[in-house]
């Protein structure tokens, strides 16, 4: 039981980490857009980092992605073997 939980957590963590990089630019305002560039920083640096918003949105989106993966693999039996083979087989 613990092994199944750890495997699920590992997959969720990977999905969460990948989703984080997709969610980071959402709602981002740069210093150049706000005309408030701080000396010693690049103009593309964020004006303020909304960590709670970013991490909350990442958690929700990754939970939806993980839930879709879990349902498709558990109830429908879809897995990596169901994907079409694009490249050559080296077996």
Short mmCIF file of C-alpha atoms in Angstrom, two decimals, residues 13-91:
data_model
loop_
_atom_site.label_atom_id
_atom_site.label_comp_id
_atom_site.label_asym_id
_atom_site.label_seq_id
_atom_site.Cartn_x
_atom_site.Cartn_y
_atom_site.Cartn_z
CA UNK A 13 5.16 15.60 -8.14
CA UNK A 14 6.52 15.31 -11.69
CA UNK A 15 3.23 16.58 -13.13
CA UNK A 16 3.20 19.43 -10.59
CA UNK A 17 6.77 20.44 -11.42
CA UNK A 18 6.13 20.48 -15.18
CA UNK A 19 2.88 22.37 -14.67
CA UNK A 20 4.69 24.98 -12.57
CA UNK A 21 6.73 26.09 -15.57
CA UNK A 22 3.58 26.34 -17.69
CA UNK A 23 1.77 28.40 -15.03
CA UNK A 24 4.62 30.78 -14.10
CA UNK A 25 4.03 33.33 -16.89
CA UNK A 26 0.27 33.58 -16.24
CA UNK A 27 -0.54 37.01 -14.84
CA UNK A 28 3.11 38.07 -14.75
CA UNK A 29 3.83 41.78 -15.00
CA UNK A 30 7.41 42.76 -15.78
CA UNK A 31 9.20 45.84 -14.53
CA UNK A 32 9.36 47.17 -18.10
CA UNK A 33 5.56 46.93 -18.45
CA UNK A 34 5.08 48.85 -15.20
CA UNK A 35 7.85 51.39 -16.03
CA UNK A 36 9.47 50.64 -12.68
CA UNK A 37 12.86 49.09 -13.48
CA UNK A 38 14.95 48.75 -10.31
CA UNK A 39 18.61 49.60 -10.75
CA UNK A 40 20.70 46.44 -11.13
CA UNK A 41 17.88 44.24 -12.44
CA UNK A 42 16.83 43.30 -15.95
CA UNK A 43 13.68 44.94 -17.35
CA UNK A 44 12.06 41.52 -17.79
CA UNK A 45 12.18 40.80 -14.05
CA UNK A 46 8.75 40.51 -12.44
CA UNK A 47 7.38 43.52 -10.60
CA UNK A 48 6.06 41.31 -7.82
CA UNK A 49 5.99 37.55 -7.54
CA UNK A 50 2.62 36.19 -6.48
CA UNK A 51 3.78 32.90 -5.00
CA UNK A 52 0.48 31.90 -3.38
CA UNK A 53 -1.45 32.45 -6.61
CA UNK A 54 1.15 30.63 -8.71
CA UNK A 55 1.46 27.62 -6.41
CA UNK A 56 -2.31 27.36 -5.91
CA UNK A 57 -3.00 27.47 -9.64
CA UNK A 58 -0.23 24.93 -10.24
CA UNK A 59 -1.73 22.60 -7.65
CA UNK A 60 -5.23 22.82 -9.14
CA UNK A 61 -4.11 22.35 -12.75
CA UNK A 62 -1.75 19.48 -11.90
CA UNK A 63 -4.51 17.79 -9.84
CA UNK A 64 -6.78 17.91 -12.90
CA UNK A 65 -4.04 16.51 -15.15
CA UNK A 66 -3.16 13.80 -12.62
CA UNK A 67 -6.84 12.95 -12.17
CA UNK A 68 -7.32 12.59 -15.92
CA UNK A 69 -4.23 10.38 -16.12
CA UNK A 70 -5.41 8.26 -13.17
CA UNK A 71 -8.90 7.77 -14.59
CA UNK A 72 -7.64 6.96 -18.07
CA UNK A 73 -5.08 4.45 -16.80
CA UNK A 74 -7.22 2.84 -14.08
CA UNK A 75 -10.70 2.68 -15.59
CA UNK A 76 -9.99 2.68 -19.32
CA UNK A 77 -6.71 0.78 -19.23
CA UNK A 78 -4.90 3.31 -21.38
CA UNK A 79 -1.16 3.39 -20.93
CA UNK A 80 2.03 4.00 -22.84
CA UNK A 81 1.48 0.75 -24.76
CA UNK A 82 -1.73 2.20 -26.24
CA UNK A 83 0.15 5.06 -27.92
CA UNK A 84 0.97 4.59 -31.60
CA UNK A 85 4.57 3.74 -32.42
CA UNK A 86 6.14 6.53 -34.46
CA UNK A 87 9.77 5.44 -34.64
CA UNK A 88 11.43 2.13 -35.44
CA UNK A 89 11.33 -0.81 -33.06
CA UNK A 90 14.70 -1.90 -31.63
CA UNK A 91 13.55 -5.14 -30.03
#
